[in-house]
Coordinates of C-alpha atoms and ligand atoms in Angstrom, one line a residue:
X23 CA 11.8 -22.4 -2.9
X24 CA 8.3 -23.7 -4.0
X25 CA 7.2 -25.9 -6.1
X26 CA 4.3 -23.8 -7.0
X27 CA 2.9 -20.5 -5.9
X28 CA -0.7 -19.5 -6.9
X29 CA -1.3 -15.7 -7.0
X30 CA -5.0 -14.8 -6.3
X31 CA -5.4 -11.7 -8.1
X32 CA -3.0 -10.0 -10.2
X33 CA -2.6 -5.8 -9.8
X34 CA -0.2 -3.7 -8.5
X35 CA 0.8 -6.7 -5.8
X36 CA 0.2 -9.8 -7.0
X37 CA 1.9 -8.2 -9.9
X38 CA 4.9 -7.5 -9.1
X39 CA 5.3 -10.4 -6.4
X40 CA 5.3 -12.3 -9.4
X41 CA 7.7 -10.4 -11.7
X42 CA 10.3 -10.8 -8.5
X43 CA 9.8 -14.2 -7.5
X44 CA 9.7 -15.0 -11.6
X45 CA 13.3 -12.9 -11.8
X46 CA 14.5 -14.7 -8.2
X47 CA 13.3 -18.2 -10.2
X48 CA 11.8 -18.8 -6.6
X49 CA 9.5 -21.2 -7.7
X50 CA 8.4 -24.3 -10.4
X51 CA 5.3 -22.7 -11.7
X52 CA 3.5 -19.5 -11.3
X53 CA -0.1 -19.4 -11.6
X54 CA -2.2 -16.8 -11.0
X55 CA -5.9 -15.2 -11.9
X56 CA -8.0 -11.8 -11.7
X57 CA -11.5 -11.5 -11.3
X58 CA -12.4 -10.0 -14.6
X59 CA -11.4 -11.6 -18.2
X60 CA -10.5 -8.4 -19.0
X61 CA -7.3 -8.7 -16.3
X62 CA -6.9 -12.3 -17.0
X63 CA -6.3 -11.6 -21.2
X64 CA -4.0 -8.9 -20.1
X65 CA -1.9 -11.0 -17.6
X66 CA -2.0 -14.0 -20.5
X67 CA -0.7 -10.9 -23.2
X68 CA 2.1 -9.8 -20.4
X69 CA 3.4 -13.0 -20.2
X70 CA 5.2 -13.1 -16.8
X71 CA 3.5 -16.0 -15.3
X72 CA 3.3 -19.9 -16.3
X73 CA -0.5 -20.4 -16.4
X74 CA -3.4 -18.1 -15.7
X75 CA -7.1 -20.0 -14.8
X76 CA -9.9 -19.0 -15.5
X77 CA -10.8 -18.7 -11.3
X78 CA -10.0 -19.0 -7.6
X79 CA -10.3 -22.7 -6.8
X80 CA -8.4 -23.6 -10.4
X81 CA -5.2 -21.4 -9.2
X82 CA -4.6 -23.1 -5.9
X83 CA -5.0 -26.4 -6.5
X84 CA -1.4 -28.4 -5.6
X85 CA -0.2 -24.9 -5.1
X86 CA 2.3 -24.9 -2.2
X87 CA 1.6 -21.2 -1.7
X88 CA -0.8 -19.5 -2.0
X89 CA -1.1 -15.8 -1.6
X90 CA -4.4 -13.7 -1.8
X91 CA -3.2 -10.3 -3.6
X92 CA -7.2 -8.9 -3.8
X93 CA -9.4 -5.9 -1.5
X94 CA -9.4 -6.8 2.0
X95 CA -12.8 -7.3 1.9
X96 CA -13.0 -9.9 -0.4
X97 CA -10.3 -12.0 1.5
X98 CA -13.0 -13.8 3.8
X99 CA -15.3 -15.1 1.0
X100 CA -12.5 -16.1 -0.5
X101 CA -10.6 -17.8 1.9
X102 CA -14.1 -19.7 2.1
X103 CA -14.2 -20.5 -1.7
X104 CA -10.5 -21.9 -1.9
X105 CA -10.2 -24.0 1.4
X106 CA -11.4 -27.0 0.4
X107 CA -9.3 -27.2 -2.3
X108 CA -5.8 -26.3 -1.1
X109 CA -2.8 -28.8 -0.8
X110 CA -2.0 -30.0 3.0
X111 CA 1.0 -28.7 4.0
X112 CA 0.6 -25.1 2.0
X113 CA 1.0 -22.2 3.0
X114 CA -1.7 -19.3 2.5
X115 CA -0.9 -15.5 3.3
X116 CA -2.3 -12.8 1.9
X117 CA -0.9 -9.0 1.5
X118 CA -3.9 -6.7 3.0
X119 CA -3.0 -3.3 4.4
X120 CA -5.4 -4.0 7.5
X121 CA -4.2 -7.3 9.6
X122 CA -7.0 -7.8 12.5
X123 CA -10.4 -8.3 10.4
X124 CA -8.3 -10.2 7.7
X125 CA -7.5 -12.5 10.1
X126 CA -11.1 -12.7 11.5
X127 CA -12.2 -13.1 8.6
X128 CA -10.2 -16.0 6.8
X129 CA -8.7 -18.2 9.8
X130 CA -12.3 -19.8 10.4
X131 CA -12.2 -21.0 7.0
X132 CA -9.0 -22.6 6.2
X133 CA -8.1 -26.0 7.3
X134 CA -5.9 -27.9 9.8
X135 CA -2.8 -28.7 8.2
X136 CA -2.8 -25.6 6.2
X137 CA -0.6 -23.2 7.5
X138 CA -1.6 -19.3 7.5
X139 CA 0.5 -16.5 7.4
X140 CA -0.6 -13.3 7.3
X141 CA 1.3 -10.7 5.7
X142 CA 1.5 -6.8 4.3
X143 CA 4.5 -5.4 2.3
X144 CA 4.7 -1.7 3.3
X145 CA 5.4 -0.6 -0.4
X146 CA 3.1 0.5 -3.1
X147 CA 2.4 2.9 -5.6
X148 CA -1.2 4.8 -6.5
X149 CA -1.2 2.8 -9.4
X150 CA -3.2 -0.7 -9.5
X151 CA -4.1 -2.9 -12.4
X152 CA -2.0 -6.0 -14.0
X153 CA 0.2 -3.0 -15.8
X154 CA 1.3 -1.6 -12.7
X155 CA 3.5 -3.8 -11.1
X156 CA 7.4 -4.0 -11.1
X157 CA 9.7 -6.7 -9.8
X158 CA 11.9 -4.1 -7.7
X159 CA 8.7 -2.5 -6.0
X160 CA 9.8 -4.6 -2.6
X161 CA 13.2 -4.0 -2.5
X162 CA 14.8 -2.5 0.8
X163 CA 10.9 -2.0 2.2
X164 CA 9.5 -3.7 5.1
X165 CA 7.2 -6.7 4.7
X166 CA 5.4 -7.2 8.2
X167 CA 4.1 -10.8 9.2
X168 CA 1.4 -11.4 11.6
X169 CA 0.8 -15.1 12.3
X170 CA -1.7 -16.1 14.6
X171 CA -0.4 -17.7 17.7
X172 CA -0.1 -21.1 17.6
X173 CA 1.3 -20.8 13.7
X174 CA 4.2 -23.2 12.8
X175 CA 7.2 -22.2 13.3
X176 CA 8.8 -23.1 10.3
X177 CA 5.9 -21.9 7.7
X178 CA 6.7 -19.0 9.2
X179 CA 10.6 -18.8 8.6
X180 CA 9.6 -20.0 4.9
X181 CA 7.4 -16.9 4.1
X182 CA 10.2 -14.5 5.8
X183 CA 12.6 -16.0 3.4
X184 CA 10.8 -15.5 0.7
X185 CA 9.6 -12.1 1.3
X186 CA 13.4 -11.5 1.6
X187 CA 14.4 -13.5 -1.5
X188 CA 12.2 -10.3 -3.2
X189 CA 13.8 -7.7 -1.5
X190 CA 11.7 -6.8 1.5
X191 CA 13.2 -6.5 4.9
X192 CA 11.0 -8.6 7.0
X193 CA 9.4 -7.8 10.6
X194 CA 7.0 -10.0 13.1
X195 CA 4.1 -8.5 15.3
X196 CA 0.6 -9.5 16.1
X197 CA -2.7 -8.2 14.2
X198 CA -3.9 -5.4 16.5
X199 CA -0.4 -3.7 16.7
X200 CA 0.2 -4.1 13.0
X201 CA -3.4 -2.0 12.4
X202 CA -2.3 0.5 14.9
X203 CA 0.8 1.3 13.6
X204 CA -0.4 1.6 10.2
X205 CA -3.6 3.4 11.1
X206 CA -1.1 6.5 11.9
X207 CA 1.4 5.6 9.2
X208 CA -0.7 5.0 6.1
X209 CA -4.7 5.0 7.1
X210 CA -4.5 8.5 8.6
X211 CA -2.1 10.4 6.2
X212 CA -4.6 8.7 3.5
X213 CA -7.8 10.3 5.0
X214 CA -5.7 13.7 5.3
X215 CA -4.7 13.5 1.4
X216 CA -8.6 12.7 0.3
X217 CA -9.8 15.5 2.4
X218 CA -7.7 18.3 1.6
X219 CA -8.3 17.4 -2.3
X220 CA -11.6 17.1 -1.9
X221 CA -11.8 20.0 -0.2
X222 CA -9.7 22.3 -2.8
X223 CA -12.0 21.1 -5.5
X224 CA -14.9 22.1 -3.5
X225 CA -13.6 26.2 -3.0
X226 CA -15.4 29.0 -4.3
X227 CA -13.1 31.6 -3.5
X228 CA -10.7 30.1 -5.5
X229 CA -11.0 28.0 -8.9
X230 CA -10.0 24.7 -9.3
X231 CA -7.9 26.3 -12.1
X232 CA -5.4 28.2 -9.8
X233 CA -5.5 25.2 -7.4
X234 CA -3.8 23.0 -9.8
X235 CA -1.8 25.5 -11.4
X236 CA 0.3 26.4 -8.3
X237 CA 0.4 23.2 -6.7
X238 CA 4.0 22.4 -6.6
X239 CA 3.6 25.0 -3.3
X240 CA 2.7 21.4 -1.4
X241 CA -0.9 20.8 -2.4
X242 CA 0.2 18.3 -5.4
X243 CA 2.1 16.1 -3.0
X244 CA -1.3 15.3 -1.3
X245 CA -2.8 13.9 -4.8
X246 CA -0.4 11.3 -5.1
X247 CA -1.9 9.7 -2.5
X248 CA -5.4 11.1 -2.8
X249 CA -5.1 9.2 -6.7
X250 CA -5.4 5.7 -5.0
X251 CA -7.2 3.3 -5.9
X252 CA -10.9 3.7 -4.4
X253 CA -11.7 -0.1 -3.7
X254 CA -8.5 -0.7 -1.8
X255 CA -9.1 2.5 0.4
X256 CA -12.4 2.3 1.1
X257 CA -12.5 -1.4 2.3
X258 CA -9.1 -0.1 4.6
X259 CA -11.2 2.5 6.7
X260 CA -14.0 0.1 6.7
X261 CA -11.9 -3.0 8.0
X262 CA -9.7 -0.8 10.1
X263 CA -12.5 1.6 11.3
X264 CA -11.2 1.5 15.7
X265 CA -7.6 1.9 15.3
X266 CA -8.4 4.6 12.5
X267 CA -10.7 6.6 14.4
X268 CA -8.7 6.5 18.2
X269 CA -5.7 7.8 15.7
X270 CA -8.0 10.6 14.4
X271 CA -9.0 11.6 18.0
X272 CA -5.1 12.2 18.6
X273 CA -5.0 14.3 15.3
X274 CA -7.7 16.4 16.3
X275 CA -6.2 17.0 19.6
X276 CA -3.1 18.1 17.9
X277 CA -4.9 19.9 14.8
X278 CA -7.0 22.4 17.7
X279 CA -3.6 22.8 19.5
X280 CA -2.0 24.2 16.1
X281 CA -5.2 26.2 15.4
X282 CA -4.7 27.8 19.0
X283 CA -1.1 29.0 17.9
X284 CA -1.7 30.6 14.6
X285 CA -5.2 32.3 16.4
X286 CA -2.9 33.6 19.2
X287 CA 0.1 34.4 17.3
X288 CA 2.2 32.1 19.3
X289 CA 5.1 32.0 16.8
X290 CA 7.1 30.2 19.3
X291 CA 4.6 27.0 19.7
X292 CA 4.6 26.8 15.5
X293 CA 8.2 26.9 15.4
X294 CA 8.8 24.2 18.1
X295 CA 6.3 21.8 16.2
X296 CA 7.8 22.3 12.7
X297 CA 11.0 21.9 14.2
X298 CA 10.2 18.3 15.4
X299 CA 8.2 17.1 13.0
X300 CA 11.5 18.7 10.4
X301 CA 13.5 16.0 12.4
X302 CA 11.4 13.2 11.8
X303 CA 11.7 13.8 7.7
X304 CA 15.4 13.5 8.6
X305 CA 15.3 10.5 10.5
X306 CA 13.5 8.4 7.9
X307 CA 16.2 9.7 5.3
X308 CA 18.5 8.6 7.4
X309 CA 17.3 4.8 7.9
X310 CA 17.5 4.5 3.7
X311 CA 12.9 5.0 3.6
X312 CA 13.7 8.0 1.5
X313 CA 15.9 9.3 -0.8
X314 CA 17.5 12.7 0.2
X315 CA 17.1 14.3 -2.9
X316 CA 15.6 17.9 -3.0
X317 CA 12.2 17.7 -3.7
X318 CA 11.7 13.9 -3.6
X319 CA 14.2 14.2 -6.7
X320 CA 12.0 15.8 -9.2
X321 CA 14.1 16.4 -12.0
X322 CA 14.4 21.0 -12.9
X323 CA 14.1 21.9 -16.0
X324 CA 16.6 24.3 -17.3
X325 CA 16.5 27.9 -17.2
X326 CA 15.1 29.6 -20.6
X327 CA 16.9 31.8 -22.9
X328 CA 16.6 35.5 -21.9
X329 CA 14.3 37.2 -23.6
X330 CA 15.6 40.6 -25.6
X331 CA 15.4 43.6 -23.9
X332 CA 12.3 45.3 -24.9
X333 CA 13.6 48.2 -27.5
X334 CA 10.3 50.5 -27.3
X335 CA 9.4 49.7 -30.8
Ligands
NAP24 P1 -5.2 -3.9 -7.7 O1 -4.0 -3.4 -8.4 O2 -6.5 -3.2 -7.8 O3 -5.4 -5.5 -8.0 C1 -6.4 -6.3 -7.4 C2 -6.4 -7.6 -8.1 O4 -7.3 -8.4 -7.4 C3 -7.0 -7.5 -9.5 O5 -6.3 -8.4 -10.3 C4 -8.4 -7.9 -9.4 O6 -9.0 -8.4 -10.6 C5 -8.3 -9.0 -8.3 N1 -9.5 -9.4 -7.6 C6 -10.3 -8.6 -6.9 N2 -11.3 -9.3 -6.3 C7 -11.0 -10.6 -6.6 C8 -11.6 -11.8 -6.3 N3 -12.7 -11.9 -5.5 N4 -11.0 -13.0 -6.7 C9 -9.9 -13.0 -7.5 N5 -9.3 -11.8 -7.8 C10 -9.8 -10.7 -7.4 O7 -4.9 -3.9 -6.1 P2 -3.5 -3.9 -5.3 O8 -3.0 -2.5 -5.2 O9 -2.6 -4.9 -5.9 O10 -4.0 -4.3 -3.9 C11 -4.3 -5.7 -3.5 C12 -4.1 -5.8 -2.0 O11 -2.8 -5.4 -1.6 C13 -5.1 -5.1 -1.2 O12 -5.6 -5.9 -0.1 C14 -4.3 -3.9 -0.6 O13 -4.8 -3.6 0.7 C15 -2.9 -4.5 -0.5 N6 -1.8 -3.6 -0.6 C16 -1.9 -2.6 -1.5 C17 -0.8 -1.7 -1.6 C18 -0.9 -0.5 -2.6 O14 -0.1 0.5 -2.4 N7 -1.7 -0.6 -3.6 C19 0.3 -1.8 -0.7 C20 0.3 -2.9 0.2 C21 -0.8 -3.7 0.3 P3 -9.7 -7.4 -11.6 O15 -8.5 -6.6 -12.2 O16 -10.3 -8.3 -12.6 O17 -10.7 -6.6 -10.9

């Protein structure tokens, strides 16, 4: 599909981007780079791409793709640092979880006959590092595109088939929507997960001790996603900061209106709400964005042998 793709950065995305379009033999040669030489020996050791260089400006020269798999913040200086070295004709995306300020922030740089598409795979893990990634981590998730207007038409159908050709099912909207969506989606769940683990370490009425050992009564669910990576989150709520915070003003809202209930002992209101929001759970089942497996399919150890009946001696 390409003659060559040049991965800027190479953790949890860039990673396994690379493992898929490697296993899909999608393209010539696969170059890619980190910013540490600690990454880059590891990527070299792992062995899954053609070349790795030893920077930015090396990986995307003649590269008819090039995707930026790095922080959203660093995506404008380095848009800046690779434009004047990338092929007429290519294509440059990148995979940030905010759209709007990436945009902002790289368009100005790149040149005419370059063609820029924007993009974000909704999938992930808490892991990051070149370690982390797996070929299948696309499959049957969506991949959302957000070309500015005025983007060629056919660059466009070239990234959605390849973001197919790795598994993703593939959707089109503008910048702003895409950060409003996700702000509720991903950006707010995330800020709920750091606080309420941040705020169970902080109790003194009860130890951190009993806090993690009865967890599996919901609070351990929360620090999956509290364990993410702190660069990647903290330049989200910084490049995402309005949608985040109008999304937050709606929580609150909602957050006083259940704080009303349980103060009033309006059983009623409590049970309406968790019966809605029970619904949703099963409508995302239902469209194949979760397995239905009890408890996300933890695996239950067996039951123990039965201990002898005490015989008073
Ligand atoms: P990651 O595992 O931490 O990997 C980041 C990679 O970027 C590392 O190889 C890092 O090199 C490299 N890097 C950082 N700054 C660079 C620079 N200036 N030039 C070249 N390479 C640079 O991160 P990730 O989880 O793959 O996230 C990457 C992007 O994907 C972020 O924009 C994030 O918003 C987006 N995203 C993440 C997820 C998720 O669940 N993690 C999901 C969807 C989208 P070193 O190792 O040397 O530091």
């Amino acid at each position: 599909m390409f003659g060559r793709i040049a991965l800027l950065g190479f953790g949890l995305i860039g990673g396994s981007i690379a493992r898929a379009a490697k296993a899909q033999g999608l393209a010539g040669e696969i170059v890619t780079t980190a910013r540490s030489e600690k990454s880059r020996q590891r990527v070299r050791e792992l062995n899954v791409v053609d070349r790795v260089t030893e920077n930015n400006i090396e990986a995307v020269k003649g590269a008819d793709l090039v995707i930026l798999c790095i922080p959203v913040g660093d995506c404008g200086p380095v848009a800046k640092e690779i434009a004047p070295h990338l092929k007429p004709g290519a294509i440059t995306s990148d995979v940030g979880s905010v759209k709007g300020s990436v945009v902002r922030e790289m368009a100005p740089h790149l040149p005419a006959g370059v063609h820029f598409v924007p993009a974000h795979p909704v999938a992930g893990t808490e892991h990051s590092g070149p370690d982390s990634g797996f070929a299948e981590l696309f499959v049957n998730r969506w991949c959302i595109l957000t070309p500015p207007a005025g983007t060629n038409p056919a660059a466009v159908e070239k990234l959605h088939t390849f973001w197919t050709a790795i598994g993703a099912k593939v959707e089109v909207m503008t910048p702003d929507h895409h950060d409003l969506v996700l702000a509720i989606t991903s950006h707010l769940p995330h800020l709920i997960a750091y606080t309420i683990v941040g705020t169970a370490d902080e109790l003194e009425q009860v130890t951190s001790s009993e806090v993690m050992q009865f967890s599996a009564s919901g609070f351990r669910d929360f620090t999956r996603i509290a364990a993410s990576d702190p660069t990647m989150w903290r330049d989200v709520f910084l490049a995402n900061k309005e949608a985040v915070l109008e999304m937050l003003g709606t929580f609150n809202e909602d957050l006083a209106k259940l704080t009303r209930a349980i103060r009033r002992g309006d059983g009623e209101a409590l049970f309406e709400h968790f019966t809605r929001t029970r619904a949703i759970r099963r409508g995302i089942i239902q469209i194949g964005q979760d397995s239905a497996a009890p408890d996300f399919g933890r695996p239950h150890p067996s039951l123990p042998p039965v201990p002898k009946p005490y015989s008073g001696e």
